[in-house]
Amino acid sequence: AQSVTQPDIHITVSEGASLELRCNYSYGATPYLFWYVQSPGQGLQLLLKYFSGDTLVQGIKGFEAEFKRSQSSFNLRKPSVHWSDAAEYFCAVGAGGGNKLTFGTGTQLKVEL
Amino acid sequence: NAGVMQNPRHLVRRRGQEARLRCSPMKGHSHVYWYRQLPEEGLKFMVYLQKENIIDESGMPKERFSAEFPKEGPSILRIQQVVRGDSAAYFCASSPNGQGRHEQYFGPGTRLTVT
C-alpha cells in the first residue's frame, strides 16, 4: 500500500524568501504524484502533478516540484513566497489504477510580512 | 463550467441522527470520490464510485456509512446514527475517468458537526 510523509507540520517563511516543502512517498511502482493547496474553510486546489517524463514539473502560482526516484521524494518549491501563499499544502500519491489518492498529513505554511 | 458542488456546506446533527451529504460532480465527470478530513489530519479516502456502481469502498467504515451515485442526480454519502467521532470535513472529488493521470477536482466540502 502506498503512503506519503510530509515531515514538516508547520513552516514559517518571510515574504520574498524561497520555500521548499518536503514530501516522501512509498509506492512499489512509478507513482502519480500531486501537490494540492487548501485555504482555510475551502476545498483543495491542484498546484501541479507528475506522472511521467520531465522530473521537474511546473505548476500554477509559480510553484514547481521535482520528482527524485532515488530519494522517493517530490518536494515543492517556490523561489519567492507571497503573503497570499499562506495555506495548508498536501502532497498525494495515486496508485496506478488511478482511483484513490493517499494524502500526507499536510504542511501549514505561515508567511511573515 | 461549474465546479464540484457539495451541499450543505455545514451540517449540524445530534448524536443518533442521520446525515446526508450531497455531491454533484463537474459536468462530464462520471467518477466520484469521497474523502474525510479529521481535525489536524490529511484527507483519508473513503469510497470511489461510478454511476450506479461502487468501485472501491475500502476506506469506508463497515457500519453506519453508505454511498451511492445514481444514474440521475448527485452522489450521496449517508451516515446513520451519527456519533461525535463522525465530526469532520467531508470532501467530494470528481474526475472524467479513473485513470491516475487525471486530477481529481475537489468540492468545497461539507463540515459535519455532531453535538
PDB file of C-alpha atoms in Angstrom:
ATOM      1  CA  ALA A   1       0.000   0.000   0.000  1.00  0.00           C
ATOM      2  CA  GLN A   2       1.201   3.487  -0.778  1.00  0.00           C
ATOM      3  CA  SER A   3       1.995   6.098   1.863  1.00  0.00           C
ATOM      4  CA  VAL A   4       3.056   9.738   1.959  1.00  0.00           C
ATOM      5  CA  THR A   5       5.133  11.528   4.565  1.00  0.00           C
ATOM      6  CA  GLN A   6       5.290  15.265   4.981  1.00  0.00           C
ATOM      7  CA  PRO A   7       7.830  15.705   7.761  1.00  0.00           C
ATOM      8  CA  ASP A   8       7.202  19.399   8.389  1.00  0.00           C
ATOM      9  CA  ILE A   9       3.914  20.140  10.128  1.00  0.00           C
ATOM     10  CA  HIS A  10       4.441  23.917  10.255  1.00  0.00           C
ATOM     11  CA  ILE A  11       6.778  26.158   8.283  1.00  0.00           C
ATOM     12  CA  THR A  12       7.185  29.915   8.607  1.00  0.00           C
ATOM     13  CA  VAL A  13       8.945  31.966   5.956  1.00  0.00           C
ATOM     14  CA  SER A  14       9.313  35.665   5.304  1.00  0.00           C
ATOM     15  CA  GLU A  15       7.613  37.149   2.293  1.00  0.00           C
ATOM     16  CA  GLY A  16      10.018  37.130  -0.634  1.00  0.00           C
ATOM     17  CA  ALA A  17      12.042  34.228   0.719  1.00  0.00           C
ATOM     18  CA  SER A  18      12.327  30.907  -1.049  1.00  0.00           C
ATOM     19  CA  LEU A  19      10.271  27.911   0.004  1.00  0.00           C
ATOM     20  CA  GLU A  20      10.703  24.153  -0.086  1.00  0.00           C
ATOM     21  CA  LEU A  21       8.103  21.752   1.274  1.00  0.00           C
ATOM     22  CA  ARG A  22       9.183  18.159   1.637  1.00  0.00           C
ATOM     23  CA  CYS A  23       7.275  15.093   0.553  1.00  0.00           C
ATOM     24  CA  ASN A  24       8.400  11.465   0.625  1.00  0.00           C
ATOM     25  CA  TYR A  25       6.301   8.644  -0.726  1.00  0.00           C
ATOM     26  CA  SER A  26       6.281   4.891  -0.611  1.00  0.00           C
ATOM     27  CA  TYR A  27       4.946   3.021  -3.599  1.00  0.00           C
ATOM     28  CA  GLY A  28       6.094  -0.056  -5.457  1.00  0.00           C
ATOM     29  CA  ALA A  29       5.776   1.255  -8.994  1.00  0.00           C
ATOM     30  CA  THR A  30       6.015   4.619 -10.674  1.00  0.00           C
ATOM     31  CA  PRO A  31       3.571   6.781  -8.798  1.00  0.00           C
ATOM     32  CA  TYR A  32       1.309   9.561  -9.845  1.00  0.00           C
ATOM     33  CA  LEU A  33       2.196  12.497  -7.578  1.00  0.00           C
ATOM     34  CA  PHE A  34       0.227  15.608  -6.771  1.00  0.00           C
ATOM     35  CA  TRP A  35       0.505  18.748  -4.699  1.00  0.00           C
ATOM     36  CA  TYR A  36      -2.708  20.398  -3.525  1.00  0.00           C
ATOM     37  CA  VAL A  37      -3.245  23.609  -1.575  1.00  0.00           C
ATOM     38  CA  GLN A  38      -6.079  24.227   0.869  1.00  0.00           C
ATOM     39  CA  SER A  39      -7.031  27.648   2.166  1.00  0.00           C
ATOM     40  CA  PRO A  40      -8.962  27.815   5.447  1.00  0.00           C
ATOM     41  CA  GLY A  41     -12.505  26.538   5.076  1.00  0.00           C
ATOM     42  CA  GLN A  42     -12.004  25.745   1.417  1.00  0.00           C
ATOM     43  CA  GLY A  43     -11.588  22.703  -0.764  1.00  0.00           C
ATOM     44  CA  LEU A  44      -8.363  21.583  -2.359  1.00  0.00           C
ATOM     45  CA  GLN A  45      -6.846  23.150  -5.439  1.00  0.00           C
ATOM     46  CA  LEU A  46      -4.320  21.299  -7.567  1.00  0.00           C
ATOM     47  CA  LEU A  47      -0.943  23.041  -7.839  1.00  0.00           C
ATOM     48  CA  LEU A  48       0.823  20.501 -10.028  1.00  0.00           C
ATOM     49  CA  LYS A  49       1.096  16.833 -10.873  1.00  0.00           C
ATOM     50  CA  TYR A  50       3.654  14.331 -12.096  1.00  0.00           C
ATOM     51  CA  PHE A  51       3.083  11.021 -13.814  1.00  0.00           C
ATOM     52  CA  SER A  52       5.929  10.632 -16.319  1.00  0.00           C
ATOM     53  CA  GLY A  53       8.510  12.489 -18.370  1.00  0.00           C
ATOM     54  CA  ASP A  54      10.457  15.504 -17.193  1.00  0.00           C
ATOM     55  CA  THR A  55      11.081  15.163 -13.483  1.00  0.00           C
ATOM     56  CA  LEU A  56      10.803  18.914 -12.894  1.00  0.00           C
ATOM     57  CA  VAL A  57       7.198  19.990 -13.222  1.00  0.00           C
ATOM     58  CA  GLN A  58       5.815  23.481 -13.262  1.00  0.00           C
ATOM     59  CA  GLY A  59       2.525  24.356 -11.656  1.00  0.00           C
ATOM     60  CA  ILE A  60       0.285  27.278 -11.028  1.00  0.00           C
ATOM     61  CA  LYS A  61       1.106  30.308  -8.891  1.00  0.00           C
ATOM     62  CA  GLY A  62       4.824  29.988  -9.579  1.00  0.00           C
ATOM     63  CA  PHE A  63       5.263  26.611  -7.868  1.00  0.00           C
ATOM     64  CA  GLU A  64       7.407  23.772  -9.139  1.00  0.00           C
ATOM     65  CA  ALA A  65       8.258  20.305  -7.879  1.00  0.00           C
ATOM     66  CA  GLU A  66      10.974  17.803  -8.640  1.00  0.00           C
ATOM     67  CA  PHE A  67      10.473  14.052  -8.718  1.00  0.00           C
ATOM     68  CA  LYS A  68      13.510  12.162  -7.444  1.00  0.00           C
ATOM     69  CA  ARG A  69      13.013   8.437  -7.754  1.00  0.00           C
ATOM     70  CA  SER A  70      16.231   7.567  -5.896  1.00  0.00           C
ATOM     71  CA  GLN A  71      15.055   9.522  -2.861  1.00  0.00           C
ATOM     72  CA  SER A  72      11.341   8.732  -3.214  1.00  0.00           C
ATOM     73  CA  SER A  73      10.722  12.435  -2.940  1.00  0.00           C
ATOM     74  CA  PHE A  74       8.554  15.039  -4.626  1.00  0.00           C
ATOM     75  CA  ASN A  75       9.436  18.336  -2.964  1.00  0.00           C
ATOM     76  CA  LEU A  76       7.531  21.516  -3.724  1.00  0.00           C
ATOM     77  CA  ARG A  77       9.430  24.750  -4.283  1.00  0.00           C
ATOM     78  CA  LYS A  78       8.798  28.404  -4.917  1.00  0.00           C
ATOM     79  CA  PRO A  79      11.596  30.954  -5.389  1.00  0.00           C
ATOM     80  CA  SER A  80       9.790  33.885  -3.781  1.00  0.00           C
ATOM     81  CA  VAL A  81       6.844  33.456  -1.446  1.00  0.00           C
ATOM     82  CA  HIS A  82       3.915  35.887  -1.383  1.00  0.00           C
ATOM     83  CA  TRP A  83       1.739  36.557   1.656  1.00  0.00           C
ATOM     84  CA  SER A  84      -1.210  35.018  -0.213  1.00  0.00           C
ATOM     85  CA  ASP A  85       0.612  31.667  -0.291  1.00  0.00           C
ATOM     86  CA  ALA A  86      -0.177  31.130   3.383  1.00  0.00           C
ATOM     87  CA  ALA A  87      -2.277  27.949   3.423  1.00  0.00           C
ATOM     88  CA  GLU A  88      -2.002  24.234   4.020  1.00  0.00           C
ATOM     89  CA  TYR A  89      -0.221  22.140   1.443  1.00  0.00           C
ATOM     90  CA  PHE A  90      -0.861  18.478   0.830  1.00  0.00           C
ATOM     91  CA  CYS A  91       1.214  16.000  -1.111  1.00  0.00           C
ATOM     92  CA  ALA A  92      -0.652  12.999  -2.506  1.00  0.00           C
ATOM     93  CA  VAL A  93       0.143   9.813  -4.374  1.00  0.00           C
ATOM     94  CA  GLY A  94      -2.181   7.984  -6.726  1.00  0.00           C
ATOM     95  CA  ALA A  95      -1.928   4.295  -7.429  1.00  0.00           C
ATOM     96  CA  GLY A  96      -1.558   3.060 -10.967  1.00  0.00           C
ATOM     97  CA  GLY A  97      -5.197   2.127 -11.077  1.00  0.00           C
ATOM     98  CA  GLY A  98      -5.890   5.775 -10.641  1.00  0.00           C
ATOM     99  CA  ASN A  99      -8.724   5.728  -8.247  1.00  0.00           C
ATOM    100  CA  LYS A 100      -7.903   6.723  -4.713  1.00  0.00           C
ATOM    101  CA  LEU A 101      -5.369   9.272  -3.588  1.00  0.00           C
ATOM    102  CA  THR A 102      -3.298   8.833  -0.452  1.00  0.00           C
ATOM    103  CA  PHE A 103      -2.521  12.141   1.217  1.00  0.00           C
ATOM    104  CA  GLY A 104       0.173  13.260   3.581  1.00  0.00           C
ATOM    105  CA  THR A 105      -0.804  14.982   6.803  1.00  0.00           C
ATOM    106  CA  GLY A 106      -0.098  18.392   5.327  1.00  0.00           C
ATOM    107  CA  THR A 107       2.276  21.291   5.948  1.00  0.00           C
ATOM    108  CA  GLN A 108       0.852  24.527   7.293  1.00  0.00           C
ATOM    109  CA  LEU A 109       2.662  27.483   5.741  1.00  0.00           C
ATOM    110  CA  LYS A 110       2.765  30.818   7.500  1.00  0.00           C
ATOM    111  CA  VAL A 111       4.181  33.866   5.721  1.00  0.00           C
ATOM    112  CA  GLU A 112       5.610  36.706   7.751  1.00  0.00           C
ATOM    113  CA  LEU A 113       5.393  40.182   6.263  1.00  0.00           C
TER     114      LEU A 113
ATOM    115  CA  ASN B   1     -18.334  25.358 -16.230  1.00  0.00           C
ATOM    116  CA  ALA B   2     -19.365  24.873 -12.638  1.00  0.00           C
ATOM    117  CA  GLY B   3     -17.003  23.027 -10.394  1.00  0.00           C
ATOM    118  CA  VAL B   4     -17.782  20.230  -7.993  1.00  0.00           C
ATOM    119  CA  MET B   5     -20.689  21.229  -5.814  1.00  0.00           C
ATOM    120  CA  GLN B   6     -21.377  19.971  -2.341  1.00  0.00           C
ATOM    121  CA  ASN B   7     -24.255  20.691  -0.058  1.00  0.00           C
ATOM    122  CA  PRO B   8     -24.845  21.507   2.588  1.00  0.00           C
ATOM    123  CA  ARG B   9     -21.607  23.334   3.378  1.00  0.00           C
ATOM    124  CA  HIS B  10     -22.234  22.994   7.086  1.00  0.00           C
ATOM    125  CA  LEU B  11     -24.359  20.384   8.808  1.00  0.00           C
ATOM    126  CA  VAL B  12     -25.115  20.005  12.494  1.00  0.00           C
ATOM    127  CA  ARG B  13     -26.600  16.772  13.765  1.00  0.00           C
ATOM    128  CA  ARG B  14     -27.316  15.414  17.204  1.00  0.00           C
ATOM    129  CA  ARG B  15     -25.950  12.027  18.158  1.00  0.00           C
ATOM    130  CA  GLY B  16     -28.117   9.272  16.722  1.00  0.00           C
ATOM    131  CA  GLN B  17     -29.469  11.295  13.800  1.00  0.00           C
ATOM    132  CA  GLU B  18     -28.741  10.682  10.145  1.00  0.00           C
ATOM    133  CA  ALA B  19     -26.509  12.851   7.972  1.00  0.00           C
ATOM    134  CA  ARG B  20     -26.871  13.062   4.190  1.00  0.00           C
ATOM    135  CA  LEU B  21     -24.136  14.750   2.227  1.00  0.00           C
ATOM    136  CA  ARG B  22     -24.586  15.532  -1.458  1.00  0.00           C
ATOM    137  CA  CYS B  23     -22.058  15.907  -4.229  1.00  0.00           C
ATOM    138  CA  SER B  24     -22.642  16.984  -7.821  1.00  0.00           C
ATOM    139  CA  PRO B  25     -19.569  16.268  -9.952  1.00  0.00           C
ATOM    140  CA  MET B  26     -18.261  18.538 -12.634  1.00  0.00           C
ATOM    141  CA  LYS B  27     -20.088  18.393 -15.923  1.00  0.00           C
ATOM    142  CA  GLY B  28     -18.909  15.438 -17.951  1.00  0.00           C
ATOM    143  CA  HIS B  29     -17.357  13.652 -14.970  1.00  0.00           C
ATOM    144  CA  SER B  30     -18.684  10.210 -14.166  1.00  0.00           C
ATOM    145  CA  HIS B  31     -16.266   9.269 -11.377  1.00  0.00           C
ATOM    146  CA  VAL B  32     -16.758  10.440  -7.808  1.00  0.00           C
ATOM    147  CA  TYR B  33     -14.564  10.038  -4.748  1.00  0.00           C
ATOM    148  CA  TRP B  34     -15.329  10.789  -1.108  1.00  0.00           C
ATOM    149  CA  TYR B  35     -12.665  11.729   1.426  1.00  0.00           C
ATOM    150  CA  ARG B  36     -12.840  12.563   5.102  1.00  0.00           C
ATOM    151  CA  GLN B  37     -10.621  15.076   6.852  1.00  0.00           C
ATOM    152  CA  LEU B  38     -10.434  14.877  10.618  1.00  0.00           C
ATOM    153  CA  PRO B  39      -9.112  17.890  12.541  1.00  0.00           C
ATOM    154  CA  GLU B  40      -5.343  18.311  12.172  1.00  0.00           C
ATOM    155  CA  GLU B  41      -5.136  15.422   9.715  1.00  0.00           C
ATOM    156  CA  GLY B  42      -4.858  14.908   5.993  1.00  0.00           C
ATOM    157  CA  LEU B  43      -7.624  13.592   3.820  1.00  0.00           C
ATOM    158  CA  LYS B  44      -8.444   9.909   4.018  1.00  0.00           C
ATOM    159  CA  PHE B  45     -10.028   8.064   1.124  1.00  0.00           C
ATOM    160  CA  MET B  46     -13.440   6.595   1.811  1.00  0.00           C
ATOM    161  CA  VAL B  47     -15.104   5.414  -1.393  1.00  0.00           C
ATOM    162  CA  TYR B  48     -14.879   5.607  -5.176  1.00  0.00           C
ATOM    163  CA  LEU B  49     -17.989   5.379  -7.323  1.00  0.00           C
ATOM    164  CA  GLN B  50     -19.031   5.474 -10.924  1.00  0.00           C
ATOM    165  CA  LYS B  51     -22.603   5.917 -11.991  1.00  0.00           C
ATOM    166  CA  GLU B  52     -24.666   3.196 -10.275  1.00  0.00           C
ATOM    167  CA  ASN B  53     -21.547   1.307  -9.170  1.00  0.00           C
ATOM    168  CA  ILE B  54     -19.313   1.269  -6.122  1.00  0.00           C
ATOM    169  CA  ILE B  55     -15.813   0.569  -7.386  1.00  0.00           C
ATOM    170  CA  ASP B  56     -13.749   0.767  -4.203  1.00  0.00           C
ATOM    171  CA  GLU B  57     -15.113   1.179  -0.696  1.00  0.00           C
ATOM    172  CA  SER B  58     -12.005   0.059   1.137  1.00  0.00           C
ATOM    173  CA  GLY B  59     -11.909   3.260   3.202  1.00  0.00           C
ATOM    174  CA  MET B  60     -15.494   3.199   4.377  1.00  0.00           C
ATOM    175  CA  PRO B  61     -16.264   2.240   7.963  1.00  0.00           C
ATOM    176  CA  LYS B  62     -18.046  -1.088   7.954  1.00  0.00           C
ATOM    177  CA  GLU B  63     -21.104   0.160   9.800  1.00  0.00           C
ATOM    178  CA  ARG B  64     -23.391   3.199   9.527  1.00  0.00           C
ATOM    179  CA  PHE B  65     -21.757   4.602   6.371  1.00  0.00           C
ATOM    180  CA  SER B  66     -23.023   4.124   2.840  1.00  0.00           C
ATOM    181  CA  ALA B  67     -22.609   5.844  -0.501  1.00  0.00           C
ATOM    182  CA  GLU B  68     -24.404   5.882  -3.802  1.00  0.00           C
ATOM    183  CA  PHE B  69     -24.129   7.563  -7.164  1.00  0.00           C
ATOM    184  CA  PRO B  70     -27.395   7.033  -9.013  1.00  0.00           C
ATOM    185  CA  LYS B  71     -27.918   7.275 -12.733  1.00  0.00           C
ATOM    186  CA  GLU B  72     -29.589  10.618 -12.218  1.00  0.00           C
ATOM    187  CA  GLY B  73     -28.782  13.112  -9.520  1.00  0.00           C
ATOM    188  CA  PRO B  74     -25.929  13.717  -7.128  1.00  0.00           C
ATOM    189  CA  SER B  75     -23.794  11.273  -5.240  1.00  0.00           C
ATOM    190  CA  ILE B  76     -24.920  10.812  -1.646  1.00  0.00           C
ATOM    191  CA  LEU B  77     -22.821   9.922   1.380  1.00  0.00           C
ATOM    192  CA  ARG B  78     -25.086   8.755   4.169  1.00  0.00           C
ATOM    193  CA  ILE B  79     -24.111   8.393   7.789  1.00  0.00           C
ATOM    194  CA  GLN B  80     -26.643   6.734  10.035  1.00  0.00           C
ATOM    195  CA  GLN B  81     -26.794   7.165  13.825  1.00  0.00           C
ATOM    196  CA  VAL B  82     -24.001   9.722  13.883  1.00  0.00           C
ATOM    197  CA  VAL B  83     -21.547   9.833  16.771  1.00  0.00           C
ATOM    198  CA  ARG B  84     -19.234  12.611  17.890  1.00  0.00           C
ATOM    199  CA  GLY B  85     -16.297  10.936  16.151  1.00  0.00           C
ATOM    200  CA  ASP B  86     -18.002  11.491  12.803  1.00  0.00           C
ATOM    201  CA  SER B  87     -17.422  15.239  13.140  1.00  0.00           C
ATOM    202  CA  ALA B  88     -15.136  16.091  10.259  1.00  0.00           C
ATOM    203  CA  ALA B  89     -14.957  17.750   6.871  1.00  0.00           C
ATOM    204  CA  TYR B  90     -16.151  15.510   4.058  1.00  0.00           C
ATOM    205  CA  PHE B  91     -14.832  16.270   0.617  1.00  0.00           C
ATOM    206  CA  CYS B  92     -16.064  15.019  -2.690  1.00  0.00           C
ATOM    207  CA  ALA B  93     -13.922  14.945  -5.805  1.00  0.00           C
ATOM    208  CA  SER B  94     -14.670  14.055  -9.392  1.00  0.00           C
ATOM    209  CA  SER B  95     -12.689  13.089 -12.458  1.00  0.00           C
ATOM    210  CA  PRO B  96     -13.567  12.372 -16.077  1.00  0.00           C
ATOM    211  CA  ASN B  97     -12.354   8.797 -15.754  1.00  0.00           C
ATOM    212  CA  GLY B  98     -10.498   6.569 -13.348  1.00  0.00           C
ATOM    213  CA  GLN B  99      -7.048   6.935 -14.810  1.00  0.00           C
ATOM    214  CA  GLY B 100      -4.488   8.106 -12.315  1.00  0.00           C
ATOM    215  CA  ARG B 101      -3.008  10.740 -14.562  1.00  0.00           C
ATOM    216  CA  HIS B 102      -6.215  12.714 -14.440  1.00  0.00           C
ATOM    217  CA  GLU B 103      -6.506  15.001 -11.485  1.00  0.00           C
ATOM    218  CA  GLN B 104      -9.398  14.878  -9.115  1.00  0.00           C
ATOM    219  CA  TYR B 105     -11.298  18.127  -8.780  1.00  0.00           C
ATOM    220  CA  PHE B 106     -12.409  18.799  -5.246  1.00  0.00           C
ATOM    221  CA  GLY B 107     -15.536  20.421  -3.952  1.00  0.00           C
ATOM    222  CA  PRO B 108     -15.581  22.909  -1.051  1.00  0.00           C
ATOM    223  CA  GLY B 109     -16.522  20.212   1.459  1.00  0.00           C
ATOM    224  CA  THR B 110     -19.280  19.639   3.977  1.00  0.00           C
ATOM    225  CA  ARG B 111     -18.342  20.305   7.556  1.00  0.00           C
ATOM    226  CA  LEU B 112     -20.295  17.964   9.804  1.00  0.00           C
ATOM    227  CA  THR B 113     -20.607  18.728  13.487  1.00  0.00           C
ATOM    228  CA  VAL B 114     -22.186  16.165  15.774  1.00  0.00           C
ATOM    229  CA  THR B 115     -23.418  17.538  19.083  1.00  0.00           C
TER     230      THR B 115
END
